[in-house]
Amino acid sequence: MPARRTLLALAAALAALLVFAGPATADLFTPESGGSPNADKIDTLYKITLYISIPILLLVEGTLIYSLVKYKARRGGQAEQIRGNTSLELGWTIGAAVILVILTGVTFAFLNGITKPEKSGPEIAGGVQVAAIGQPDPPGGKGMRITVNGQQYLWRYDYPGKESLFSYHEMVVPTDTTVTLDITSSDVVHSWWIPKLGGKADAVPGHTAETWFKISKPGLYGGQCSELCGAGHADMRAVVRAVPPDEFERWAKDQRAEIKAAQDGLAAQRRAREAKTGGGG
Amino acid sequence: MEASSARLAGGPEISMHGFTEQPKGWLSWLTTTDHKRIGVMYLYATFLWFILGGVMALIMRLQLAQPDNTLLSGETYNSLASMHGVTMIFLWIVPVLAGFGNYFVPLMIGARDMAFPRLNALSFWLLVGGGIAFFCSLFFEPPQAGWTSYAPLSDDAYSPSGGIDAWIFLIHLTGLSSLVGAINFIATIHNMRAPGMSWGRMPLFVWSILVYSYLLVAALPAIAAAATMLLTDRHFGTGFFNVADGGDPLLWQHLFWFFGHPEVYIMILPAFGIISEILPVFSRKPVFGYKAIAASTVTIAFLALLVWAHHMFTTPTATVVLAFFMLSSFAISVPTGVKIFNWIATLWRGQIMMKTALYFAVALPALFVIGGISGVMLAVFPVDWQLHDTYYVVAHLHYVLFGGSVFGIFAGLYYWFPKMSGRLLSETLGKLSFWLMFVGFNLTFLIQHSAGLSGMPRRVYDYPADAGLTAYNLISTIGSFLLGIGVMITVVNVLKSVKGGRRAGNDPWKGNTLEWFTQSPPPANNFDTIPRVRSVEPMKDIRREVQKAGKASESVAQPVTSGSS
């Protein structure tokens, strides 16, 4: 009996799904979250849309399966010659529209919390390390503004300040600080994405995209380029390392010193070479 | 031969008694302008490309079955991913629907051929040319910039090889093929319908092909322009997409998606049309809400032109623009939902014949609704910021294009194969193929939602072992091979049945539309008498009248091949 088989197969599929669902972590069904408030809000928004969707999905699949089982051709059976039902059809059209209006309302209710950077933590605002690296304030309070530059197949981060401070691959940031990113690219289109720290933002040559995060728990947050950028696309990964503010200060100082030493070393090399070859070149 | 039609006493005219035989020999196929032969060639060519594209997908799934796998390099993987996408979209789904349209639009509207038969042949041969030009890139270096060929990655600085040029060739040749074909469909459908077939009596599949054609005409010029601009950027020193020359990479994305999103509906609407024909026939009921289904097809097409930037939610774009494209994308789900409800209502209180064609037809709404719902979730742009360009989108688009279009195409194949070949496909093999495809499909793609939610971007050849993605990908790979076996069983079924299948007769399903009024396979001139159409189900009317006249209903479409001349 094909209809019964259909039903059995679907029941088996559903059972399999539940088996998976039981021990599974939340991320089987929802986006990554837990690093930054905007990621958490997107996660909540996703859950709301999911909860609205599930009854619709079950209604459609349920009615479909029910019809297939119930109205399978039987000897002597008569199909009802129904051509339509205006009020029913109007009903489901309006019903679908109403659900979407609700979804629109929910989205806009969440939008500000996702796009507007939060204020930095109170212990940071006006704190020492903020003044030390002298970055402009992001909207909403003191924080840090980092320029992210995508390059085949590497991310470069430029920190604000008079003295040159930059790094590749690993972005070190202080916790409890709102970090605003200005994202661009110097070759092809890339996309910046650290799932636990919020949504992605494309790095497009000639444009600057903005996103932000604020990390409360120190630790490593991984991610990778998510716009096809060439043969090494899958290897273009990125790590954000969140550390307490004082540790960040130490790192910044060391990094600056390292960069300065490297640049001075280069200058010395050049001078030595010029002295040997008689300058110019 | 001008045969005067024999008449049953009080009954309708009998369709065939003087018919033109098809010429024989391979040369007659190369030179044919017969819409049915062109349709058959479309089907063979596109199914071949479907299999090639499927093999590429399976190789990719093999690479991804294990973390840190070294089966493929990044270059090879990107080539396969690009060719898979391009093949499935430009050489499989869009043209296979044109193939069904070619074969059945004239038959369903009671015409003897398309409006411009030679243009029709040109359309097919341009498609073949485009496919060959594209596949020739296998012999030097295939394109690696994805089916979307985003600039500047596709520009000469980053993709110096000829692969992108092969892609541009394909875009122009298949685009021209589709444009020419679309104009032909439009002219045919507007002008060549049987007497009495008003717009309100036109089969829903014909409605969908008409709308498909208008959408092609509206959307294709954008990508033709973009591809030409890319060509001049690559070879003649212009800088449309190059920032250093004052161009803008986002221009490419806008032009591409202005075509690319209507393209999605170009690929799905005719599949909707196919199952709108199949469901009523196999539930022995009229289609529920004919007008609503036809109107929703038109509405979807209109809205399809207004949603393109939802592919660009993560680009630097003003919030008001994001909001507009979220709302327009939401809006498109209403007419789509209407269709799904109407199909279910068509089954409701019917007498459903459990044939393979019905299985595939019912799978379309069952699977498409998952893609539709994930589509609405992706349209919520803050949510899209997390999900964009991840495996969640890969899952979504396969639920729409495989669960939707391809299952619809297979439904059409099982439904119309008896008409095209005169033979029935094996139901046993058909149902085996269906179940393998259905289970394999869901195994492959359902879990990919989770891979995406867990942070796996699309188009990566590799993922680390500690990313928690290993199990998802292994399940997906196993599913993909089941899916592949399922497809191959249908291929075997077709190859076996085309010569050796059971004789189908002219109207094996008791269809509603005029293609069942003629022989299987139809003679070169289709009909020698075009019946007058009095409702949306002309074939049902004809059967009823014949029954009234006291004949067995089966006799109605049988040709009288001897006697009267």
Tab-separated table of N, CA, C and O in Angstrom, chain A residues 45-132:
chain	number	residue	atom	x	y	z
A	45	LEU	N	15.836	36.575	17.504
A	45	LEU	CA	14.980	36.876	16.356
A	45	LEU	C	14.785	35.631	15.492
A	45	LEU	O	13.673	35.341	15.025
A	46	TYR	N	15.868	34.895	15.314
A	46	TYR	CA	15.767	33.661	14.533
A	46	TYR	C	14.796	32.689	15.197
A	46	TYR	O	13.957	32.078	14.542
A	47	LYS	N	14.917	32.570	16.523
A	47	LYS	CA	14.038	31.634	17.233
A	47	LYS	C	12.582	32.022	17.073
A	47	LYS	O	11.716	31.170	16.875
A	48	ILE	N	12.302	33.336	17.143
A	48	ILE	CA	10.901	33.777	16.990
A	48	ILE	C	10.378	33.377	15.610
A	48	ILE	O	9.295	32.803	15.481
A	49	THR	N	11.185	33.642	14.561
A	49	THR	CA	10.721	33.262	13.220
A	49	THR	C	10.562	31.747	13.121
A	49	THR	O	9.625	31.255	12.496
A	50	LEU	N	11.449	31.025	13.805
A	50	LEU	CA	11.353	29.562	13.761
A	50	LEU	C	10.067	29.093	14.434
A	50	LEU	O	9.350	28.235	13.906
A	51	TYR	N	9.752	29.691	15.593
A	51	TYR	CA	8.536	29.275	16.302
A	51	TYR	C	7.282	29.630	15.503
A	51	TYR	O	6.277	28.934	15.568
A	52	ILE	N	7.326	30.737	14.767
A	52	ILE	CA	6.170	31.061	13.918
A	52	ILE	C	6.080	30.056	12.766
A	52	ILE	O	5.000	29.650	12.351
A	53	SER	N	7.244	29.636	12.271
A	53	SER	CA	7.265	28.772	11.080
A	53	SER	C	6.822	27.349	11.359
A	53	SER	O	6.165	26.728	10.526
A	54	ILE	N	7.203	26.830	12.518
A	54	ILE	CA	6.979	25.398	12.758
A	54	ILE	C	5.505	25.000	12.647
A	54	ILE	O	5.179	24.031	11.951
A	55	PRO	N	4.574	25.758	13.285
A	55	PRO	CA	3.164	25.360	13.123
A	55	PRO	C	2.709	25.399	11.664
A	55	PRO	O	1.950	24.524	11.224
A	56	ILE	N	3.208	26.390	10.895
A	56	ILE	CA	2.814	26.471	9.482
A	56	ILE	C	3.314	25.244	8.740
A	56	ILE	O	2.579	24.603	7.978
A	57	LEU	N	4.578	24.903	9.009
A	57	LEU	CA	5.165	23.733	8.359
A	57	LEU	C	4.367	22.477	8.699
A	57	LEU	O	3.996	21.704	7.809
A	58	LEU	N	4.070	22.297	9.981
A	58	LEU	CA	3.350	21.095	10.398
A	58	LEU	C	1.953	21.069	9.789
A	58	LEU	O	1.464	20.023	9.364
A	59	LEU	N	1.309	22.238	9.727
A	59	LEU	CA	-0.032	22.312	9.149
A	59	LEU	C	-0.006	21.865	7.684
A	59	LEU	O	-0.810	21.034	7.245
A	60	VAL	N	0.951	22.418	6.922
A	60	VAL	CA	1.013	22.088	5.493
A	60	VAL	C	1.333	20.609	5.300
A	60	VAL	O	0.619	19.887	4.589
A	61	GLU	N	2.403	20.147	5.960
A	61	GLU	CA	2.804	18.750	5.754
A	61	GLU	C	1.719	17.802	6.276
A	61	GLU	O	1.421	16.778	5.664
A	62	GLY	N	1.129	18.173	7.407
A	62	GLY	CA	0.100	17.321	7.994
A	62	GLY	C	-1.104	17.176	7.076
A	62	GLY	O	-1.578	16.054	6.814
A	63	THR	N	-1.593	18.309	6.573
A	63	THR	CA	-2.764	18.248	5.685
A	63	THR	C	-2.437	17.469	4.425
A	63	THR	O	-3.257	16.696	3.918
A	64	LEU	N	-1.221	17.659	3.940
A	64	LEU	CA	-0.808	16.965	2.722
A	64	LEU	C	-0.818	15.452	2.942
A	64	LEU	O	-1.410	14.695	2.155
A	65	ILE	N	-0.192	15.029	4.023
A	65	ILE	CA	-0.117	13.585	4.294
A	65	ILE	C	-1.516	13.025	4.568
A	65	ILE	O	-1.897	11.973	4.054
A	66	TYR	N	-2.307	13.779	5.353
A	66	TYR	CA	-3.667	13.345	5.649
A	66	TYR	C	-4.461	13.142	4.348
A	66	TYR	O	-5.111	12.113	4.151
A	67	SER	N	-4.375	14.111	3.427
A	67	SER	CA	-5.125	13.994	2.168
A	67	SER	C	-4.686	12.760	1.395
A	67	SER	O	-5.507	12.053	0.815
A	68	LEU	N	-3.356	12.526	1.373
A	68	LEU	CA	-2.850	11.401	0.587
A	68	LEU	C	-3.366	10.077	1.144
A	68	LEU	O	-3.708	9.167	0.394
A	69	VAL	N	-3.420	9.977	2.458
A	69	VAL	CA	-3.856	8.731	3.068
A	69	VAL	C	-5.370	8.596	2.968
A	69	VAL	O	-5.908	7.576	2.544
A	70	LYS	N	-6.044	9.696	3.316
A	70	LYS	CA	-7.501	9.639	3.417
A	70	LYS	C	-8.168	9.517	2.043
A	70	LYS	O	-9.161	8.828	1.884
A	71	TYR	N	-7.626	10.183	1.055
A	71	TYR	CA	-8.338	10.276	-0.229
A	71	TYR	C	-7.680	9.451	-1.316
A	71	TYR	O	-7.821	9.739	-2.499
A	72	LYS	N	-6.971	8.417	-0.910
A	72	LYS	CA	-6.431	7.476	-1.879
A	72	LYS	C	-7.599	6.835	-2.632
A	72	LYS	O	-8.638	6.563	-2.037
A	73	ALA	N	-7.389	6.622	-3.940
A	73	ALA	CA	-8.491	6.107	-4.756
A	73	ALA	C	-9.018	4.793	-4.196
A	73	ALA	O	-8.240	3.908	-3.830
A	74	ARG	N	-10.327	4.687	-4.081
A	74	ARG	CA	-10.943	3.435	-3.635
A	74	ARG	C	-11.968	3.019	-4.674
A	74	ARG	O	-12.532	3.846	-5.378
A	75	ARG	N	-12.172	1.710	-4.714
A	75	ARG	CA	-13.134	1.199	-5.685
A	75	ARG	C	-14.495	1.856	-5.450
A	75	ARG	O	-14.978	1.908	-4.323
A	76	GLY	N	-15.058	2.365	-6.515
A	76	GLY	CA	-16.384	2.950	-6.400
A	76	GLY	C	-16.401	4.316	-5.737
A	76	GLY	O	-17.457	4.900	-5.549
A	77	GLY	N	-15.207	4.818	-5.373
A	77	GLY	CA	-15.156	6.129	-4.738
A	77	GLY	C	-15.420	7.237	-5.746
A	77	GLY	O	-15.161	7.078	-6.936
A	78	GLN	N	-15.953	8.315	-5.266
A	78	GLN	CA	-16.246	9.447	-6.145
A	78	GLN	C	-15.445	10.650	-5.679
A	78	GLN	O	-15.458	10.997	-4.505
A	79	ALA	N	-14.728	11.275	-6.619
A	79	ALA	CA	-14.015	12.498	-6.276
A	79	ALA	C	-15.012	13.644	-6.279
A	79	ALA	O	-15.834	13.747	-7.185
A	80	GLU	N	-14.930	14.495	-5.266
A	80	GLU	CA	-15.842	15.641	-5.225
A	80	GLU	C	-15.360	16.701	-6.206
A	80	GLU	O	-14.198	17.079	-6.194
A	81	GLN	N	-16.262	17.161	-7.039
A	81	GLN	CA	-15.854	18.110	-8.075
A	81	GLN	C	-15.905	19.536	-7.519
A	81	GLN	O	-16.812	20.306	-7.829
A	82	ILE	N	-14.914	19.871	-6.678
A	82	ILE	CA	-14.872	21.211	-6.093
A	82	ILE	C	-13.924	22.064	-6.932
A	82	ILE	O	-12.801	21.656	-7.194
A	83	ARG	N	-14.369	23.229	-7.321
A	83	ARG	CA	-13.505	24.075	-8.152
A	83	ARG	C	-12.868	25.221	-7.382
A	83	ARG	O	-12.009	25.924	-7.899
A	84	GLY	N	-13.294	25.435	-6.170
A	84	GLY	CA	-12.713	26.533	-5.402
A	84	GLY	C	-13.656	26.933	-4.301
A	84	GLY	O	-14.760	26.391	-4.180
A	85	ASN	N	-13.165	27.844	-3.474
A	85	ASN	CA	-13.977	28.304	-2.373
A	85	ASN	C	-13.446	29.685	-2.022
A	85	ASN	O	-12.397	29.823	-1.405
A	86	THR	N	-14.188	30.706	-2.457
A	86	THR	CA	-13.645	32.061	-2.397
A	86	THR	C	-13.287	32.480	-0.976
A	86	THR	O	-12.206	33.020	-0.746
A	87	SER	N	-14.158	32.192	-0.004
A	87	SER	CA	-13.861	32.691	1.334
A	87	SER	C	-12.654	31.962	1.923
A	87	SER	O	-11.807	32.578	2.576
A	88	LEU	N	-12.552	30.671	1.653
A	88	LEU	CA	-11.378	29.927	2.119
A	88	LEU	C	-10.099	30.490	1.499
A	88	LEU	O	-9.099	30.739	2.178
A	89	GLU	N	-10.167	30.740	0.190
A	89	GLU	CA	-8.973	31.234	-0.507
A	89	GLU	C	-8.583	32.621	-0.022
A	89	GLU	O	-7.403	32.916	0.176
A	90	LEU	N	-9.603	33.478	0.167
A	90	LEU	CA	-9.313	34.809	0.718
A	90	LEU	C	-8.723	34.662	2.111
A	90	LEU	O	-7.773	35.358	2.466
A	91	GLY	N	-9.272	33.724	2.858
A	91	GLY	CA	-8.829	33.523	4.235
A	91	GLY	C	-7.351	33.201	4.327
A	91	GLY	O	-6.609	33.844	5.061
A	92	TRP	N	-6.913	32.222	3.531
A	92	TRP	CA	-5.493	31.873	3.684
A	92	TRP	C	-4.559	32.916	3.089
A	92	TRP	O	-3.418	33.063	3.527
A	93	THR	N	-5.049	33.662	2.098
A	93	THR	CA	-4.217	34.748	1.571
A	93	THR	C	-4.013	35.810	2.649
A	93	THR	O	-2.886	36.250	2.917
A	94	ILE	N	-5.131	36.214	3.283
A	94	ILE	CA	-5.029	37.244	4.310
A	94	ILE	C	-4.245	36.708	5.515
A	94	ILE	O	-3.399	37.410	6.079
A	95	GLY	N	-4.502	35.457	5.869
A	95	GLY	CA	-3.783	34.856	6.994
A	95	GLY	C	-2.278	34.912	6.785
A	95	GLY	O	-1.526	35.329	7.686
A	96	ALA	N	-1.831	34.530	5.586
A	96	ALA	CA	-0.392	34.560	5.286
A	96	ALA	C	0.136	35.983	5.401
A	96	ALA	O	1.205	36.226	5.967
A	97	ALA	N	-0.645	36.947	4.882
A	97	ALA	CA	-0.196	38.339	4.922
A	97	ALA	C	-0.079	38.821	6.371
A	97	ALA	O	0.881	39.523	6.721
A	98	VAL	N	-1.038	38.439	7.204
A	98	VAL	CA	-1.015	38.892	8.602
A	98	VAL	C	0.237	38.374	9.314
A	98	VAL	O	0.920	39.119	10.034
A	99	ILE	N	0.572	37.107	9.071
A	99	ILE	CA	1.774	36.539	9.700
A	99	ILE	C	3.006	37.347	9.310
A	99	ILE	O	3.878	37.648	10.131
A	100	LEU	N	3.054	37.755	8.033
A	100	LEU	CA	4.225	38.494	7.568
A	100	LEU	C	4.267	39.883	8.178
A	100	LEU	O	5.348	40.412	8.461
A	101	VAL	N	3.102	40.484	8.378
A	101	VAL	CA	3.073	41.795	9.029
A	101	VAL	C	3.624	41.672	10.450
A	101	VAL	O	4.436	42.489	10.901
A	102	ILE	N	3.218	40.611	11.139
A	102	ILE	CA	3.729	40.382	12.500
A	102	ILE	C	5.255	40.224	12.476
A	102	ILE	O	5.986	40.839	13.248
A	103	LEU	N	5.714	39.423	11.523
A	103	LEU	CA	7.150	39.178	11.406
A	103	LEU	C	7.913	40.488	11.143
A	103	LEU	O	9.004	40.713	11.681
A	104	THR	N	7.310	41.357	10.321
A	104	THR	CA	7.932	42.656	10.045
A	104	THR	C	8.047	43.452	11.334
A	104	THR	O	9.112	44.034	11.627
A	105	GLY	N	6.975	43.477	12.114
A	105	GLY	CA	6.985	44.214	13.373
A	105	GLY	C	8.076	43.707	14.305
A	105	GLY	O	8.855	44.490	14.865
A	106	VAL	N	8.160	42.390	14.418
A	106	VAL	CA	9.166	41.794	15.303
A	106	VAL	C	10.572	42.182	14.842
A	106	VAL	O	11.428	42.567	15.641
A	107	THR	N	10.791	42.104	13.512
A	107	THR	CA	12.120	42.426	12.986
A	107	THR	C	12.523	43.844	13.341
A	107	THR	O	13.635	44.098	13.806
A	108	PHE	N	11.594	44.787	13.128
A	108	PHE	CA	11.952	46.178	13.402
A	108	PHE	C	12.137	46.422	14.890
A	108	PHE	O	12.930	47.279	15.292
A	109	ALA	N	11.411	45.661	15.715
A	109	ALA	CA	11.599	45.800	17.153
A	109	ALA	C	13.014	45.394	17.554
A	109	ALA	O	13.590	45.941	18.485
A	110	PHE	N	13.575	44.439	16.843
A	110	PHE	CA	14.908	43.946	17.194
A	110	PHE	C	16.037	44.726	16.515
A	110	PHE	O	17.183	44.646	16.925
A	111	LEU	N	15.684	45.453	15.458
A	111	LEU	CA	16.707	45.980	14.564
A	111	LEU	C	17.735	46.861	15.275
A	111	LEU	O	18.941	46.694	15.119
A	112	ASN	N	17.220	47.808	16.075
A	112	ASN	CA	18.125	48.752	16.725
A	112	ASN	C	19.151	48.051	17.599
A	112	ASN	O	20.334	48.384	17.571
A	113	GLY	N	18.693	47.086	18.361
A	113	GLY	CA	19.588	46.374	19.263
A	113	GLY	C	20.679	45.626	18.522
A	113	GLY	O	21.744	45.347	19.069
A	114	ILE	N	20.396	45.279	17.262
A	114	ILE	CA	21.378	44.525	16.490
A	114	ILE	C	22.362	45.454	15.789
A	114	ILE	O	23.559	45.202	15.757
A	115	THR	N	21.851	46.574	15.265
A	115	THR	CA	22.731	47.424	14.445
A	115	THR	C	23.443	48.496	15.266
A	115	THR	O	24.562	48.860	14.936
A	116	LYS	N	22.789	49.024	16.294
A	116	LYS	CA	23.421	50.122	17.050
A	116	LYS	C	24.395	49.556	18.064
A	116	LYS	O	24.019	48.790	18.937
A	117	PRO	N	25.672	49.967	18.003
A	117	PRO	CA	26.644	49.472	18.979
A	117	PRO	C	26.217	49.851	20.392
A	117	PRO	O	25.719	50.941	20.624
A	118	GLU	N	26.410	48.936	21.304
A	118	GLU	CA	26.097	49.205	22.712
A	118	GLU	C	27.133	50.119	23.319
A	118	GLU	O	28.209	50.317	22.766
A	119	LYS	N	26.795	50.618	24.518
A	119	LYS	CA	27.806	51.374	25.259
A	119	LYS	C	28.849	50.408	25.805
A	119	LYS	O	28.534	49.272	26.147
A	120	SER	N	30.050	50.897	25.896
A	120	SER	CA	31.084	50.089	26.515
A	120	SER	C	30.773	49.923	27.993
A	120	SER	O	30.015	50.693	28.570
A	121	GLY	N	31.410	48.932	28.592
A	121	GLY	CA	31.203	48.683	30.011
A	121	GLY	C	31.599	49.888	30.845
A	121	GLY	O	32.484	50.655	30.454
A	122	PRO	N	30.953	50.081	32.033
A	122	PRO	CA	31.200	51.278	32.845
A	122	PRO	C	32.644	51.376	33.302
A	122	PRO	O	33.198	52.455	33.378
A	123	GLU	N	33.271	50.238	33.580
A	123	GLU	CA	34.638	50.303	34.097
A	123	GLU	C	35.627	50.688	33.007
A	123	GLU	O	36.773	50.995	33.264
A	124	ILE	N	35.140	50.678	31.752
A	124	ILE	CA	36.031	51.009	30.645
A	124	ILE	C	35.881	52.473	30.256
A	124	ILE	O	36.867	53.140	29.975
A	125	ALA	N	34.629	52.938	30.271
A	125	ALA	CA	34.381	54.289	29.767
A	125	ALA	C	35.289	55.274	30.493
A	125	ALA	O	35.262	55.377	31.719
A	126	GLY	N	36.084	56.009	29.768
A	126	GLY	CA	36.987	56.954	30.371
A	126	GLY	C	38.179	56.294	31.039
A	126	GLY	O	38.977	56.935	31.691
A	127	GLY	N	38.283	55.007	30.874
A	127	GLY	CA	39.366	54.259	31.500
A	127	GLY	C	40.707	54.550	30.855
A	127	GLY	O	40.798	55.225	29.834
A	128	VAL	N	41.717	53.991	31.439
A	128	VAL	CA	43.073	54.340	31.036
A	128	VAL	C	43.372	53.906	29.606
A	128	VAL	O	43.858	54.681	28.807
A	129	GLN	N	43.060	52.659	29.310
A	129	GLN	CA	43.531	52.142	28.030
A	129	GLN	C	42.825	52.810	26.873
A	129	GLN	O	43.339	52.843	25.767
A	130	VAL	N	41.639	53.365	27.122
A	130	VAL	CA	40.932	54.053	26.057
A	130	VAL	C	41.682	55.328	25.674
A	130	VAL	O	41.942	55.590	24.504
A	131	ALA	N	42.064	56.057	26.693
A	131	ALA	CA	42.803	57.291	26.417
A	131	ALA	C	44.141	56.955	25.777
A	131	ALA	O	44.587	57.644	24.874
A	132	ALA	N	44.729	55.848	26.206
A	132	ALA	CA	46.068	55.524	25.733
A	132	ALA	C	46.097	55.269	24.236
A	132	ALA	O	47.034	55.655	23.553
